[in-house]
mmCIF file of C-alpha atoms in Angstrom:
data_model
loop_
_atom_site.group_PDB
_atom_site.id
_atom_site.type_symbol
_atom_site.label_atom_id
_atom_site.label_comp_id
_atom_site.label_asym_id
_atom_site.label_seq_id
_atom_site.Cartn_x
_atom_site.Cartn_y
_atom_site.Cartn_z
ATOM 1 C CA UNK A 1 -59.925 -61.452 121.649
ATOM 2 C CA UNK A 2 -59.914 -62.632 118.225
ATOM 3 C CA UNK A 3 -56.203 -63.010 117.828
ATOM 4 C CA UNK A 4 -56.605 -65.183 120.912
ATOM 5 C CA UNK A 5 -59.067 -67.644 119.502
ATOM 6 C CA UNK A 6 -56.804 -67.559 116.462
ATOM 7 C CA UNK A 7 -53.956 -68.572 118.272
ATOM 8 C CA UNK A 8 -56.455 -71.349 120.004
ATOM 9 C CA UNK A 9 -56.885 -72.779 116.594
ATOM 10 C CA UNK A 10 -53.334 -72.719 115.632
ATOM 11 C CA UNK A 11 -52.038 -74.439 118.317
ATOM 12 C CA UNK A 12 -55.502 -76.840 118.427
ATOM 13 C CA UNK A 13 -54.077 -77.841 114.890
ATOM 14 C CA UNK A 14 -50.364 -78.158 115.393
ATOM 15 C CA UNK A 15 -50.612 -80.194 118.743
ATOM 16 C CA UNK A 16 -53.116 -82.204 116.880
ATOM 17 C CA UNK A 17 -50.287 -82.937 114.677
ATOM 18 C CA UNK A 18 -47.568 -83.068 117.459
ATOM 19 C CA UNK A 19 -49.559 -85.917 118.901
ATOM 20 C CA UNK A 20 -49.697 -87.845 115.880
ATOM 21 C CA UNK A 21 -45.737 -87.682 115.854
ATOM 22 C CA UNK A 22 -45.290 -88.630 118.691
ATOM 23 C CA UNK A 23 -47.283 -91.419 119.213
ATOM 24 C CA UNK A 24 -45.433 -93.322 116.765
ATOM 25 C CA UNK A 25 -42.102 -92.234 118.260
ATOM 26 C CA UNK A 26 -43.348 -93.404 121.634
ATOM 27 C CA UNK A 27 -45.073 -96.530 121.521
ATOM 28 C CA UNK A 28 -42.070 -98.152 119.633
ATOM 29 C CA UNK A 29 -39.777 -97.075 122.396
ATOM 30 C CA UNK A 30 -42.585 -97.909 125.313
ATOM 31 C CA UNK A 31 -43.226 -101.731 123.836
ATOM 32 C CA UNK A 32 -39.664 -102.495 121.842
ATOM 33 C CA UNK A 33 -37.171 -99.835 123.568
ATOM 34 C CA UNK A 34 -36.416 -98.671 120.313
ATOM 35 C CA UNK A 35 -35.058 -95.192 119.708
ATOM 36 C CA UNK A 36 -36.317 -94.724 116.082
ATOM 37 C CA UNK A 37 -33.726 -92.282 114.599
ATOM 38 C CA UNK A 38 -35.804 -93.127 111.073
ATOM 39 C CA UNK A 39 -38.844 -91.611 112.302
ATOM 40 C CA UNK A 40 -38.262 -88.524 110.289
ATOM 41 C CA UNK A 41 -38.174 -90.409 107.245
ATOM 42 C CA UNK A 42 -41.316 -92.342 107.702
ATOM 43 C CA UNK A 43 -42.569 -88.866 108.175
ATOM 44 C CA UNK A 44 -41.337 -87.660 105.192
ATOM 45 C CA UNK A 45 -42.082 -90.645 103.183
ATOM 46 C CA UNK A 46 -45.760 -90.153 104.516
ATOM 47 C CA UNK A 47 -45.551 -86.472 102.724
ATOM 48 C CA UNK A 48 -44.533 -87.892 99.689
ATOM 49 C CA UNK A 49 -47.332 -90.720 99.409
ATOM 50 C CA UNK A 50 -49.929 -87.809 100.068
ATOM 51 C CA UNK A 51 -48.162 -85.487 97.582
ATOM 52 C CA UNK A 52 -48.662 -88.217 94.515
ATOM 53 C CA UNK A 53 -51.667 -90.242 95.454
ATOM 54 C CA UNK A 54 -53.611 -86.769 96.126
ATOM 55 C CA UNK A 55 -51.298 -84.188 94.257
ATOM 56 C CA UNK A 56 -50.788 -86.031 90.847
ATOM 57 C CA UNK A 57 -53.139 -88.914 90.884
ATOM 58 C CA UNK A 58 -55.943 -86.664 92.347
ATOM 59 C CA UNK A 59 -57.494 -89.499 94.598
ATOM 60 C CA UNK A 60 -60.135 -87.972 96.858
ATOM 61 C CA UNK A 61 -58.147 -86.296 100.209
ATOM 62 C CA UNK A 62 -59.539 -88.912 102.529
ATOM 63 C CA UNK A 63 -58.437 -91.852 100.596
ATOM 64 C CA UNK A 64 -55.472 -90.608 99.833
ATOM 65 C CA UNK A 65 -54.205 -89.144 103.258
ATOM 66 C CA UNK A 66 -55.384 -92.742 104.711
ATOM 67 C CA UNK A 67 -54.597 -94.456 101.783
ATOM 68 C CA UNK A 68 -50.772 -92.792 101.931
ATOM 69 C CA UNK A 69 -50.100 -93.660 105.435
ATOM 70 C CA UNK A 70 -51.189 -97.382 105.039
ATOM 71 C CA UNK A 71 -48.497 -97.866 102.008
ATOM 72 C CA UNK A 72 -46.078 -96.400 103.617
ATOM 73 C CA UNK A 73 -46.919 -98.536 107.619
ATOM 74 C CA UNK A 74 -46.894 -101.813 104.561
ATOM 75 C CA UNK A 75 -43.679 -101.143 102.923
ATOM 76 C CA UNK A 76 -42.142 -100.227 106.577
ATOM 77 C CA UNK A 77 -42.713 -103.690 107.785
ATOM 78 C CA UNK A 78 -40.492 -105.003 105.017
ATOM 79 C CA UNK A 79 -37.613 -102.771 107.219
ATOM 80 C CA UNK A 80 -39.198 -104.174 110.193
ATOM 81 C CA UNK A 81 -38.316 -107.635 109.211
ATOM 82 C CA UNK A 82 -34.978 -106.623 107.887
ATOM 83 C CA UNK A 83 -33.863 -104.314 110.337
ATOM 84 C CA UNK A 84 -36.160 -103.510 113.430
ATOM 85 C CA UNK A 85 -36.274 -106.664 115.075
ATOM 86 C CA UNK A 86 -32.746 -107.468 115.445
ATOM 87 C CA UNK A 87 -32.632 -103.952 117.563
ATOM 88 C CA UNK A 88 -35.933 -104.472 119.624
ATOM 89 C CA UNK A 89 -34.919 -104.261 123.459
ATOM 90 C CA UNK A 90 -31.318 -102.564 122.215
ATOM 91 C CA UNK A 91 -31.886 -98.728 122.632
ATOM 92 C CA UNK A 92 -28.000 -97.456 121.784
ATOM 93 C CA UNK A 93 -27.486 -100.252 119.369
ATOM 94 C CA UNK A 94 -30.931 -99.235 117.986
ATOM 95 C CA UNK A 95 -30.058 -95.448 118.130
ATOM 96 C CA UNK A 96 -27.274 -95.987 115.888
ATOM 97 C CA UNK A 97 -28.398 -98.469 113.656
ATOM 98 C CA UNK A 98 -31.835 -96.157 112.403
ATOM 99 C CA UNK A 99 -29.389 -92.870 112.151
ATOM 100 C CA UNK A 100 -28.129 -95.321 109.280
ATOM 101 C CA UNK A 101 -31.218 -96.398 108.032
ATOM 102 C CA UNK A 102 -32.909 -92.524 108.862
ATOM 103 C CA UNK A 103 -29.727 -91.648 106.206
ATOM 104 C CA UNK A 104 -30.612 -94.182 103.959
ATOM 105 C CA UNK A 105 -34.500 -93.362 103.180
ATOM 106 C CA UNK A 106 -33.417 -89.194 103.299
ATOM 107 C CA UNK A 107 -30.644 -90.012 100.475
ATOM 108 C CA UNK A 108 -33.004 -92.832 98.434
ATOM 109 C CA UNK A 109 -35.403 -90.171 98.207
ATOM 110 C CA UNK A 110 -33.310 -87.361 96.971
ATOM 111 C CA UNK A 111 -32.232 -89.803 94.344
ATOM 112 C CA UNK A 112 -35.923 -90.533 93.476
ATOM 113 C CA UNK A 113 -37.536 -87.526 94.154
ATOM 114 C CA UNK A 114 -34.689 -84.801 93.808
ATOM 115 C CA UNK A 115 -33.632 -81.936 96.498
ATOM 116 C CA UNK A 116 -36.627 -79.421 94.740
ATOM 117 C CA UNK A 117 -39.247 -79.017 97.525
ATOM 118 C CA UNK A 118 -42.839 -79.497 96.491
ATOM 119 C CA UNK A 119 -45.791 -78.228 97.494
ATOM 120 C CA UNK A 120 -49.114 -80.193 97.967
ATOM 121 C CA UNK A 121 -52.836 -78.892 96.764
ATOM 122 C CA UNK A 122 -54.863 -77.866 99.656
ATOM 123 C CA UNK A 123 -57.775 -80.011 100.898
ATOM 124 C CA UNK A 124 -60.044 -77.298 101.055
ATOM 125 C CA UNK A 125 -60.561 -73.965 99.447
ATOM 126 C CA UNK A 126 -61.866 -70.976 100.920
ATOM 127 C CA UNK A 127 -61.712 -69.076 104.340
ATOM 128 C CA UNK A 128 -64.068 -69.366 107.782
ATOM 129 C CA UNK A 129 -64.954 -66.011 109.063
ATOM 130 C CA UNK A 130 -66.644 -65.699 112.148
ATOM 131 C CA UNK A 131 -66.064 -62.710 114.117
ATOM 132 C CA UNK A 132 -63.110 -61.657 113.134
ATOM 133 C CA UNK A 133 -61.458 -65.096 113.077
ATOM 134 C CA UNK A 134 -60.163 -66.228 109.924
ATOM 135 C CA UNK A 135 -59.143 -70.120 109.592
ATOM 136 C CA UNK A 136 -58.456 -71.621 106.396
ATOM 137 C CA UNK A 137 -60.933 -74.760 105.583
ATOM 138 C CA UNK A 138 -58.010 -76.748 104.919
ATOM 139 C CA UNK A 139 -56.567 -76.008 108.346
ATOM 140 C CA UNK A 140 -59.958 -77.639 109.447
ATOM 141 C CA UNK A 141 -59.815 -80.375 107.401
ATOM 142 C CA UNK A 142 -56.157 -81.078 108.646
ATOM 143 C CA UNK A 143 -57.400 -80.555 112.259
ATOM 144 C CA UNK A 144 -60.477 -83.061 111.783
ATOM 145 C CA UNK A 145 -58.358 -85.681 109.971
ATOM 146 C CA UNK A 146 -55.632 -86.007 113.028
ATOM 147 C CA UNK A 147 -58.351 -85.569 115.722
ATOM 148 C CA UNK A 148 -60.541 -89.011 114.066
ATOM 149 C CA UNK A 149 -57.081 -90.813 113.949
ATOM 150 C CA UNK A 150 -56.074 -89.635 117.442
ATOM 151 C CA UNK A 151 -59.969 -90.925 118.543
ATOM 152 C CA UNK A 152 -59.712 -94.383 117.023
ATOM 153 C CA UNK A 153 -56.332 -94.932 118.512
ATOM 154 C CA UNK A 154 -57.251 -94.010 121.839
ATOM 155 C CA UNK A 155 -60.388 -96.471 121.522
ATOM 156 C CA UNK A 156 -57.974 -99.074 120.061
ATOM 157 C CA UNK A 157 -55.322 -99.227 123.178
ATOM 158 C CA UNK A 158 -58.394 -99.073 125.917
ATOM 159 C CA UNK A 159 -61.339 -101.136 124.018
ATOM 160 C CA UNK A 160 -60.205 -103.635 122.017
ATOM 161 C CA UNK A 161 -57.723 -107.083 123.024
ATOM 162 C CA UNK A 162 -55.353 -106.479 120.563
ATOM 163 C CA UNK A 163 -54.964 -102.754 122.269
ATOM 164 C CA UNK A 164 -54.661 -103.925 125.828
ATOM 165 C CA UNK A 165 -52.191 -106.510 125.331
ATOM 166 C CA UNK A 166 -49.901 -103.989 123.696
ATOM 167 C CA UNK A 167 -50.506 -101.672 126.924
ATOM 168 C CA UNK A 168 -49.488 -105.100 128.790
ATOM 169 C CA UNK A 169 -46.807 -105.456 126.641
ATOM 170 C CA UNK A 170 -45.447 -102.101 127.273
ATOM 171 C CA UNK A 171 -45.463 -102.708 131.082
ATOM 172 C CA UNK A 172 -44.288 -105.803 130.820
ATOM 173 C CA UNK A 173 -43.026 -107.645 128.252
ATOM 174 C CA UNK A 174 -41.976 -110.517 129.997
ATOM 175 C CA UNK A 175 -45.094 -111.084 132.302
ATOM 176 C CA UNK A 176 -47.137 -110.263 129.154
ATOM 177 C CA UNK A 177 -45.991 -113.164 127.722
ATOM 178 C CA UNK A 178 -46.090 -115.628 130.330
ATOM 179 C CA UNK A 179 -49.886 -114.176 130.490
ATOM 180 C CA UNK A 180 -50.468 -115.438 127.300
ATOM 181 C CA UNK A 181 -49.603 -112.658 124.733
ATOM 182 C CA UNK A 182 -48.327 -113.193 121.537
ATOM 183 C CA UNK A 183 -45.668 -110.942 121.643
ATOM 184 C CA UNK A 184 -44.107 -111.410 118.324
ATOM 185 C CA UNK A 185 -47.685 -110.517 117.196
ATOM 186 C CA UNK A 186 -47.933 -107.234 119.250
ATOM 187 C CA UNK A 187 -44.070 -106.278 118.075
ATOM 188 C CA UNK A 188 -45.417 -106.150 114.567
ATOM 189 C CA UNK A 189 -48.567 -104.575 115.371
ATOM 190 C CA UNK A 190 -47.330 -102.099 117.524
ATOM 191 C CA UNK A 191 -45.003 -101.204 114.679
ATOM 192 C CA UNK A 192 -47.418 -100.933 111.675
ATOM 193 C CA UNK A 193 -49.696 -98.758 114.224
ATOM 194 C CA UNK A 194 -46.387 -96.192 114.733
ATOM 195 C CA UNK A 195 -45.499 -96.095 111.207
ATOM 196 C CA UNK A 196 -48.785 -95.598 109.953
ATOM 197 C CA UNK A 197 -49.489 -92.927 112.550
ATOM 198 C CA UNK A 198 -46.033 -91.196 111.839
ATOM 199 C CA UNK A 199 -46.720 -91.160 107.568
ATOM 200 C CA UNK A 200 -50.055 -89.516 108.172
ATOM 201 C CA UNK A 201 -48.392 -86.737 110.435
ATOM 202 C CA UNK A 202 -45.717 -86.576 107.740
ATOM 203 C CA UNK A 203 -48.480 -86.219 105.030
ATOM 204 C CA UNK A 204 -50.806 -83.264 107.282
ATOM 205 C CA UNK A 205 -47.214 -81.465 108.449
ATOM 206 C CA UNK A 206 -45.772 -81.276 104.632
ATOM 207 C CA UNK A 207 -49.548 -80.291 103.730
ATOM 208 C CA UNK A 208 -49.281 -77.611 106.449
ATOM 209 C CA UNK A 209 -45.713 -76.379 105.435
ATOM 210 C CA UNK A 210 -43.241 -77.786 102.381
ATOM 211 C CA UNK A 211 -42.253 -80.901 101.297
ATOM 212 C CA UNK A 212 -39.081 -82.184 100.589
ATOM 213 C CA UNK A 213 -36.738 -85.237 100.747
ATOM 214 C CA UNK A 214 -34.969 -83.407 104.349
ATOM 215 C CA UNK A 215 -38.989 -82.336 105.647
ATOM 216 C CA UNK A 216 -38.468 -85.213 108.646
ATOM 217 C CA UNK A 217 -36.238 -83.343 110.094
ATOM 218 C CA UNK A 218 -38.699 -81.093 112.123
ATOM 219 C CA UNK A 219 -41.189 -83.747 112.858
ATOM 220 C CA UNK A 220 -37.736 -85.915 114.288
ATOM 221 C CA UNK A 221 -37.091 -83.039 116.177
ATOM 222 C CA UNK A 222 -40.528 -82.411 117.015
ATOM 223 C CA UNK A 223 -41.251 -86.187 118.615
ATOM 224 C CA UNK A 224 -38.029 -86.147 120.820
ATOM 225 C CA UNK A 225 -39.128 -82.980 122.644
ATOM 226 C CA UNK A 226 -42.477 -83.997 122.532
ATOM 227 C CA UNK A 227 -41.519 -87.317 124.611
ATOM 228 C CA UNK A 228 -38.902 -85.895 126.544
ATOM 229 C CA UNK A 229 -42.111 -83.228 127.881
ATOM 230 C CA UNK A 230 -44.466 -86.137 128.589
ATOM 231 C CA UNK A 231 -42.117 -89.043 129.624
ATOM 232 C CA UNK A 232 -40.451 -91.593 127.146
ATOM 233 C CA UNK A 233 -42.344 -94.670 126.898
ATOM 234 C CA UNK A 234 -45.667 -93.054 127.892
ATOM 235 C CA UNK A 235 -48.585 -92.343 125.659
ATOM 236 C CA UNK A 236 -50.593 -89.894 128.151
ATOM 237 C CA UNK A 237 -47.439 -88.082 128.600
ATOM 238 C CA UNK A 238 -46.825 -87.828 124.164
ATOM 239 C CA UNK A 239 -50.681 -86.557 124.273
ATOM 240 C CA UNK A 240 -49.653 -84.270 126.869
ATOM 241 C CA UNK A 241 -46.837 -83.147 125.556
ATOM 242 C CA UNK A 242 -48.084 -82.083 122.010
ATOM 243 C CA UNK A 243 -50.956 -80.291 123.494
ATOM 244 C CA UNK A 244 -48.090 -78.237 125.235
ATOM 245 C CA UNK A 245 -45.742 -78.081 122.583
ATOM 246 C CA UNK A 246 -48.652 -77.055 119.857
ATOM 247 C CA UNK A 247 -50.235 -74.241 121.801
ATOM 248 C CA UNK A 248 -47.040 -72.865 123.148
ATOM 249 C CA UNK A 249 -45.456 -72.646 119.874
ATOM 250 C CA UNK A 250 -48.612 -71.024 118.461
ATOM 251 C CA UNK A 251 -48.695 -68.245 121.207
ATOM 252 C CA UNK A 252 -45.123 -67.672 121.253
ATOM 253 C CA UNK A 253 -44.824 -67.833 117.678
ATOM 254 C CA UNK A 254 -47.562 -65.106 116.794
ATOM 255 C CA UNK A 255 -46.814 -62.537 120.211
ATOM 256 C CA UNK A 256 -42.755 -62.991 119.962
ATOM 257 C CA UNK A 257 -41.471 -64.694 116.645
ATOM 258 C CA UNK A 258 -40.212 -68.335 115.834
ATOM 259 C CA UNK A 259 -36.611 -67.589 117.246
ATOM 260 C CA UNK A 260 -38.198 -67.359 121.026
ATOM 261 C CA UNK A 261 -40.830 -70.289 120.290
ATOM 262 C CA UNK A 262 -37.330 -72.268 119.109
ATOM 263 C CA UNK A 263 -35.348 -70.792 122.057
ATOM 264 C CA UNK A 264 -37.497 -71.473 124.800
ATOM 265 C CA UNK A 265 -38.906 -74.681 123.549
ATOM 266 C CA UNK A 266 -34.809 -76.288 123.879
ATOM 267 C CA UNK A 267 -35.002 -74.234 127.066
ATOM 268 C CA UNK A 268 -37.781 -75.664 128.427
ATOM 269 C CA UNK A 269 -36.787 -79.240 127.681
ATOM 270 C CA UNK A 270 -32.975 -79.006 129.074
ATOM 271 C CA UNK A 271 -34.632 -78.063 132.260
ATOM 272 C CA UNK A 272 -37.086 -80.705 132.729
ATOM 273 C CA UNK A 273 -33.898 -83.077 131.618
ATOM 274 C CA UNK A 274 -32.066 -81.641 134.776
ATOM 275 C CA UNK A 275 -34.937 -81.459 137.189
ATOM 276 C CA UNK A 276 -37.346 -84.348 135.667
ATOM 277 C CA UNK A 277 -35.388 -86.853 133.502
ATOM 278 C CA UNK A 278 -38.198 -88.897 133.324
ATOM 279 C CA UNK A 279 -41.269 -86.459 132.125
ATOM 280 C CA UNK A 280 -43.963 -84.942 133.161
ATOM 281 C CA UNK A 281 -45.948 -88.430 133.407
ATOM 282 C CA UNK A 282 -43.017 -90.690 132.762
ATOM 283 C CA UNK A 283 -41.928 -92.881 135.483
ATOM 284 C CA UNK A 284 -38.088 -92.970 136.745
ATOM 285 C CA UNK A 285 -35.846 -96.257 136.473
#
C-alpha cells in the first residue's frame, strides 16, 4: 500500500506538470492553429529564468518561479510580433517556421549559457513521512505551485470576459468577431497566457530533473502526446491527457522501468492516431 500512494503522488505531481505543458501547447493551436515547434524552448527558457532569479539571485521561490515565467511570456511577445502572427491560421507553414525559431532559442542559449547542465536549489528541504510514505517537501511545493496556476486558469477561461471570448474565439474565430471580440486582442492574450504557462512548467520540470540549453526537448515531446491523448485544440482533453500521461508514467515507471513507460506511451498514442485521430475529447474535421 504505501508504494501505491507513492506512486499516487508521483504521478499527482508530474501530470500536474504535464498539464501545465500542455495548456500552452494547446490553446495556441485551439485559438491561432499554430503548431508551436518553439514550445520546448519557452520551456527551457522558463528553467533558465528560475535557475538565476532563484538559483543565483536568491529571490524568494514564489517570486521567482512567477516572477521567471512572466519575463519570459514579456520577452516572447517581442517573437510574437516578429514572428507568430504572420503564421496564425497557417499550421504547416507555422510548423516549419517555429522548428527554425525552436533552433534558434536552443542554439542562442548554448551560446549564452553553454552545453554544461545545471542544477537548481530545491524549494524545500526536508522529507514528509507518514506511514511509510516518503515525499520530498519540494515535490510538494512543486505540486502546490502548478495546481494554484492550473486553478486560476481554469477560473480565468470560465469566469472572467476576457476568458470567454478566447473560448469563443477558439470555436469560432470568425463569428467571434462579428460578435464583437477583439480578436487581435485575444491573439495576444491567448499567447502571453501559453507562454507564461509553458516557462513555469519549464522552470518546475528543470527543478524536478536537470537543466540545460536541450531540457525542452522532453516537455516538446511531452505536450504533443499530451494533445494528441486529449484532442488538439481542446483544453479538457490537455487536462485529461496529463492526468493520464502523469500517473501512467509514474506506475509504469516504478513497477516496470522508463523503457516500458517510453514504449508504451508511443504505443499508446500511434493507436489512438489510427483508431481516434481526433482525441479522446477532440472533435473530428
Amino acid at each position: 500500500m504505501p508504494i501505491l500512494i507513492q506512486v499516487l503522488i508521483n504521478g499527482l505531481s508530474l501530470s500536474a506538470i504535464y498539464v501545465l505543458v500542455a495548456l500552452g501547447f494547446t490553446l495556441l493551436f485551439g485559438i491561432m492553429k499554430v503548431v508551436n515547434f518553439a514550445h520546448g524552448g519557452f520551456a527551457m527558457l522558463g528553467g533558465y529564468a528560475l535557475y538565476y532569479l532563484y538559483g543565483v539571485y536568491d529571490l524568494p521561490y514564489p517570486v521567482a518561479i512567477l516572477g521567471g515565467a512572466l519575463l519570459v511570456a514579456l520577452g516572447a511577445m517581442i517573437l510574437e510580433r516578429l514572428v507568430f502572427r504572420w503564421f496564425y491560421h497557417k499550421m504547416f507553414q507555422s510548423m516549419i517556421a517555429l522548428l527554425g525559431l525552436n533552433m534558434a532559442i536552443v542554439y542562442g542559449a548554448v551560446m549564452l549559457f553553454e552545453v554544461n547542465e545545471k542544477s537548481i536549489p530545491t524549494a524545500a528541504r526536508g522529507i514528509l513521512q507518514v506511514a511509510g510514505m516518503v515525499v520530498p517537501y519540494d515535490r510538494l511545493v512543486i505540486m502546490g505551485v502548478a495546481l494554484v496556476v492550473l486553478a486560476a486558469f481554469w477560473f480565468f477561461v470560465t469566469h472572467t470576459r476576457h476568458g470567454l471570448a478566447m473560448r469563443a474565439a477558439s470555436q469560432d474565430v470568425e463569428i467571434a468577431a462579428s460578435q464583437g471580440v477583439n480578436t487581435v486582442f485575444i491573439y495576444k492574450l491567448a499567447f502571453f497566457i501559453a507562454v507564461f504557462m509553458t516557462a513555469l512548467a519549464g522552470g518546475l520540470y528543470a527543478q524536478t530533473y536537470a537543466l540545460s540549453p536541450f531540457m525542452g526537448e522532453r516537455p516538446l515531446m511531452v505536450a504533443f502526446i499530451v494533445v494528441i491523448l486529449g484532442g488538439m485544440g481542446s483544453i479538457p482533453g490537455a487536462a485529461l491527457g496529463g492526468v493520464l500521461l502523469g500517473f501512467a508514467e509514474s506506475f509504469l515507471s516504478t513497477f516496470y522501468g522508463a523503457s516500458v513507460s517510453a514504449f508504451l506511451s508511443f504505443g499508446v498514442v500511434i493507436a489512438l492516431l489510427i483508431f481516434r485521430p481526433w482525441g479522446l475529447l477532440g472533435k473530428p474535421e
